[in-house]
Amino acid sequence: MFELNLKTHKKTEFIEITDSLQELVQKSMVKEGHLFVYTQHTTAAILSNENANGGAIWKDIGEALEKIAPQEKEYHHDDGNAHSHIKGALIGNSKTFFIHQGQIVLGTWEGIYLAEFDGPRQNRRILVKITESQ
Amino acid sequence: MFELNLKTHKKTEFIEITDSLQELVQKSMVKEGHLFVYTQHTTAAILSNENANGGAIWKDIGEALEKIAPQEKEYHHDDGNAHSHIKGALIGNSKTFFIHQGQIVLGTWEGIYLAEFDGPRQNRRILVKITESQ
Amino acid sequence: MFELNLKTHKKTEFIEITDSLQELVQKSMVKEGHLFVYTQHTTAAILSNENANGGAIWKDIGEALEKIAPQEKEYHHDDGNAHSHIKGALIGNSKTFFIHQGQIVLGTWEGIYLAEFDGPRQNRRILVKITESQ
């Protein structure tokens, strides 16, 4: 099991971790298999989407989630971060990818991201498992 | 493959299954590996989120999903549970977790839940696979 | 690793791929294990839901997603398909299923679908991994 640690800077932020994950795949020596990415925070999430175009799509994704769960709204959960938990529940904190010829299989403009929904935080921990399989 | 069977009591309900899953992990003797949780119902789902604070966050998650797919609305699918299917599709009926030192890896206040979106039901079936991997 | 290639015909479309996946499971000779399904497109997704009732539920799922991310709206991402990326991010482009006695484990009326959110497209590529495990 590998670990990545990230500092986040804003309330809502999407930080690309594709390169860090690819380094772990190299380190693991696995050529064909699976990459499992999990973050043990319920106000953060893991997802993949477009990593081109200056990141404009991530503003749109953030705004769509904000429309579903606005920060400025009364919730039952009164820690002030109910909106972050709802966003985390919708996106999910664990995702599975494939490894082929030692590379993470991704679309041409696809990157893997940590979604921060309750930042800034000193340390968001991401756990990674890499397994071999044909 | 293991199986859990749950009775649900309300239309929308989130039932924590972390302890039952941890018992299965013990039973499997797996110390390092993966826990795959799947429910074969398209009006239910599996997800993890906060299990502290008296469960207030689950009311908020339920209400956010209800806003997206209100029970009282006309749908094409006329069984009266289209809203339940939509909620299930958004959350997903299968999730993957890690096992480390014989324990499910979870955040401090993170628990795993069955989401019931079309209860009450006599029996919701959850299937569980536990595999070994470094 | 197996590959499926699909042609899509509409902007938003849900195409059942259960039978094609079951054929791959047969081909793999795996009797007990996992089926991992991934599509390397960030404007498409993989999900399972009801495959009975003439597909009415898929109209409802499409409309619920359209309410969250309307096609006719201004977005930061200016390729005209921001709505497709948002829908893809919410549903996710990778899902895991179980194999038992050589069959994909699914609910009675559950099927696995490719969700097209930015069609029509000549070729949507779906990658499939099938692994053995008790």
PDB file of C-alpha atoms in Angstrom, chain B residues 1 36-43 67-70 73-79 81-86 88-90 92-94 96 125 127-131, chain C residues 32-34 36 47-50 52-53 56-61 63-65 67-68 90-91 95-100 105-111 132-134:
ATOM      1  CA  MET B   1     -18.255 -14.658  -1.378  1.00  0.00           C
ATOM      2  CA  PHE B  36     -15.643  -5.281  -2.366  1.00  0.00           C
ATOM      3  CA  VAL B  37     -19.234  -4.527  -1.349  1.00  0.00           C
ATOM      4  CA  TYR B  38     -22.117  -4.874  -3.805  1.00  0.00           C
ATOM      5  CA  THR B  39     -25.896  -4.816  -3.443  1.00  0.00           C
ATOM      6  CA  GLN B  40     -27.926  -6.386  -6.222  1.00  0.00           C
ATOM      7  CA  HIS B  41     -30.756  -3.896  -6.014  1.00  0.00           C
ATOM      8  CA  THR B  42     -31.160  -0.941  -8.366  1.00  0.00           C
ATOM      9  CA  THR B  43     -33.132   1.102  -5.835  1.00  0.00           C
ATOM     10  CA  LYS B  67     -34.194  17.504  -4.263  1.00  0.00           C
ATOM     11  CA  ILE B  68     -32.585  15.904  -7.341  1.00  0.00           C
ATOM     12  CA  ALA B  69     -35.265  13.201  -7.690  1.00  0.00           C
ATOM     13  CA  PRO B  70     -38.421  14.088  -5.726  1.00  0.00           C
ATOM     14  CA  LYS B  73     -43.131  13.954  -9.353  1.00  0.00           C
ATOM     15  CA  GLU B  74     -44.287  12.407 -12.623  1.00  0.00           C
ATOM     16  CA  TYR B  75     -41.750  10.081 -14.238  1.00  0.00           C
ATOM     17  CA  HIS B  76     -41.694   7.946 -17.400  1.00  0.00           C
ATOM     18  CA  HIS B  77     -41.043   4.842 -15.288  1.00  0.00           C
ATOM     19  CA  ASP B  78     -44.469   4.404 -13.726  1.00  0.00           C
ATOM     20  CA  ASP B  79     -43.838   1.932 -10.891  1.00  0.00           C
ATOM     21  CA  ASN B  81     -40.148   4.277  -7.626  1.00  0.00           C
ATOM     22  CA  ALA B  82     -38.361   6.116 -10.440  1.00  0.00           C
ATOM     23  CA  HIS B  83     -36.924   8.481  -7.817  1.00  0.00           C
ATOM     24  CA  SER B  84     -35.373   5.467  -6.042  1.00  0.00           C
ATOM     25  CA  HIS B  85     -33.694   4.246  -9.243  1.00  0.00           C
ATOM     26  CA  ILE B  86     -32.287   7.716  -9.964  1.00  0.00           C
ATOM     27  CA  GLY B  88     -29.369   4.501  -6.766  1.00  0.00           C
ATOM     28  CA  ALA B  89     -27.774   5.354 -10.117  1.00  0.00           C
ATOM     29  CA  LEU B  90     -26.164   8.493  -8.676  1.00  0.00           C
ATOM     30  CA  GLY B  92     -23.858   3.421  -7.157  1.00  0.00           C
ATOM     31  CA  ASN B  93     -24.434  -0.106  -5.848  1.00  0.00           C
ATOM     32  CA  SER B  94     -20.820  -1.238  -5.496  1.00  0.00           C
ATOM     33  CA  THR B  96     -14.245  -0.907  -2.944  1.00  0.00           C
ATOM     34  CA  ARG B 125     -29.071  -8.579   0.014  1.00  0.00           C
ATOM     35  CA  LEU B 127     -22.698  -9.466  -1.409  1.00  0.00           C
ATOM     36  CA  VAL B 128     -19.128  -9.168  -0.195  1.00  0.00           C
ATOM     37  CA  LYS B 129     -15.830 -10.304  -1.670  1.00  0.00           C
ATOM     38  CA  ILE B 130     -12.577 -10.134   0.247  1.00  0.00           C
ATOM     39  CA  THR B 131      -9.305 -10.666  -1.606  1.00  0.00           C
TER      40      THR B 131
ATOM     41  CA  GLU C  32     -15.490 -16.970  -9.483  1.00  0.00           C
ATOM     42  CA  GLY C  33     -14.073 -13.479  -9.554  1.00  0.00           C
ATOM     43  CA  HIS C  34     -14.439  -9.836 -10.488  1.00  0.00           C
ATOM     44  CA  PHE C  36     -14.049  -4.491 -13.910  1.00  0.00           C
ATOM     45  CA  LEU C  47     -23.476   2.179 -14.535  1.00  0.00           C
ATOM     46  CA  SER C  48     -26.038  -0.518 -13.804  1.00  0.00           C
ATOM     47  CA  ASN C  49     -29.753  -0.118 -13.286  1.00  0.00           C
ATOM     48  CA  GLU C  50     -33.093  -1.598 -14.345  1.00  0.00           C
ATOM     49  CA  ALA C  52     -36.946  -4.046 -17.834  1.00  0.00           C
ATOM     50  CA  ASN C  53     -40.066  -1.913 -18.400  1.00  0.00           C
ATOM     51  CA  ALA C  56     -38.477   4.099 -19.196  1.00  0.00           C
ATOM     52  CA  ILE C  57     -36.184   4.539 -16.184  1.00  0.00           C
ATOM     53  CA  TRP C  58     -33.319   5.578 -18.468  1.00  0.00           C
ATOM     54  CA  LYS C  59     -35.336   8.546 -19.726  1.00  0.00           C
ATOM     55  CA  ASP C  60     -35.834   9.552 -16.084  1.00  0.00           C
ATOM     56  CA  ILE C  61     -32.131   9.122 -15.245  1.00  0.00           C
ATOM     57  CA  GLU C  63     -33.658  13.941 -17.388  1.00  0.00           C
ATOM     58  CA  ALA C  64     -32.500  14.068 -13.750  1.00  0.00           C
ATOM     59  CA  LEU C  65     -28.906  14.528 -14.948  1.00  0.00           C
ATOM     60  CA  LYS C  67     -31.679  19.085 -14.633  1.00  0.00           C
ATOM     61  CA  ILE C  68     -28.347  19.069 -12.772  1.00  0.00           C
ATOM     62  CA  LEU C  90     -21.324  12.258 -11.291  1.00  0.00           C
ATOM     63  CA  ILE C  91     -21.897   8.721 -12.608  1.00  0.00           C
ATOM     64  CA  LYS C  95     -17.571   0.038 -12.090  1.00  0.00           C
ATOM     65  CA  THR C  96     -16.873  -3.323 -10.440  1.00  0.00           C
ATOM     66  CA  PHE C  97     -19.109  -6.412 -10.512  1.00  0.00           C
ATOM     67  CA  PHE C  98     -18.841  -9.962  -9.173  1.00  0.00           C
ATOM     68  CA  ILE C  99     -18.678 -13.240 -11.101  1.00  0.00           C
ATOM     69  CA  HIS C 100     -20.230 -16.355  -9.531  1.00  0.00           C
ATOM     70  CA  VAL C 105     -23.915 -11.378 -10.460  1.00  0.00           C
ATOM     71  CA  LEU C 106     -26.798  -8.966 -11.100  1.00  0.00           C
ATOM     72  CA  GLY C 107     -30.243  -8.318  -9.679  1.00  0.00           C
ATOM     73  CA  THR C 108     -33.218  -9.858 -11.507  1.00  0.00           C
ATOM     74  CA  TRP C 109     -33.881  -6.723 -13.572  1.00  0.00           C
ATOM     75  CA  GLU C 110     -30.392  -5.244 -13.428  1.00  0.00           C
ATOM     76  CA  GLY C 111     -28.315  -4.581 -16.538  1.00  0.00           C
ATOM     77  CA  GLU C 132     -10.232 -14.825 -10.546  1.00  0.00           C
ATOM     78  CA  SER C 133     -10.868 -14.822  -6.791  1.00  0.00           C
ATOM     79  CA  GLN C 134     -12.861 -16.909  -4.311  1.00  0.00           C
TER      80      GLN C 134
END
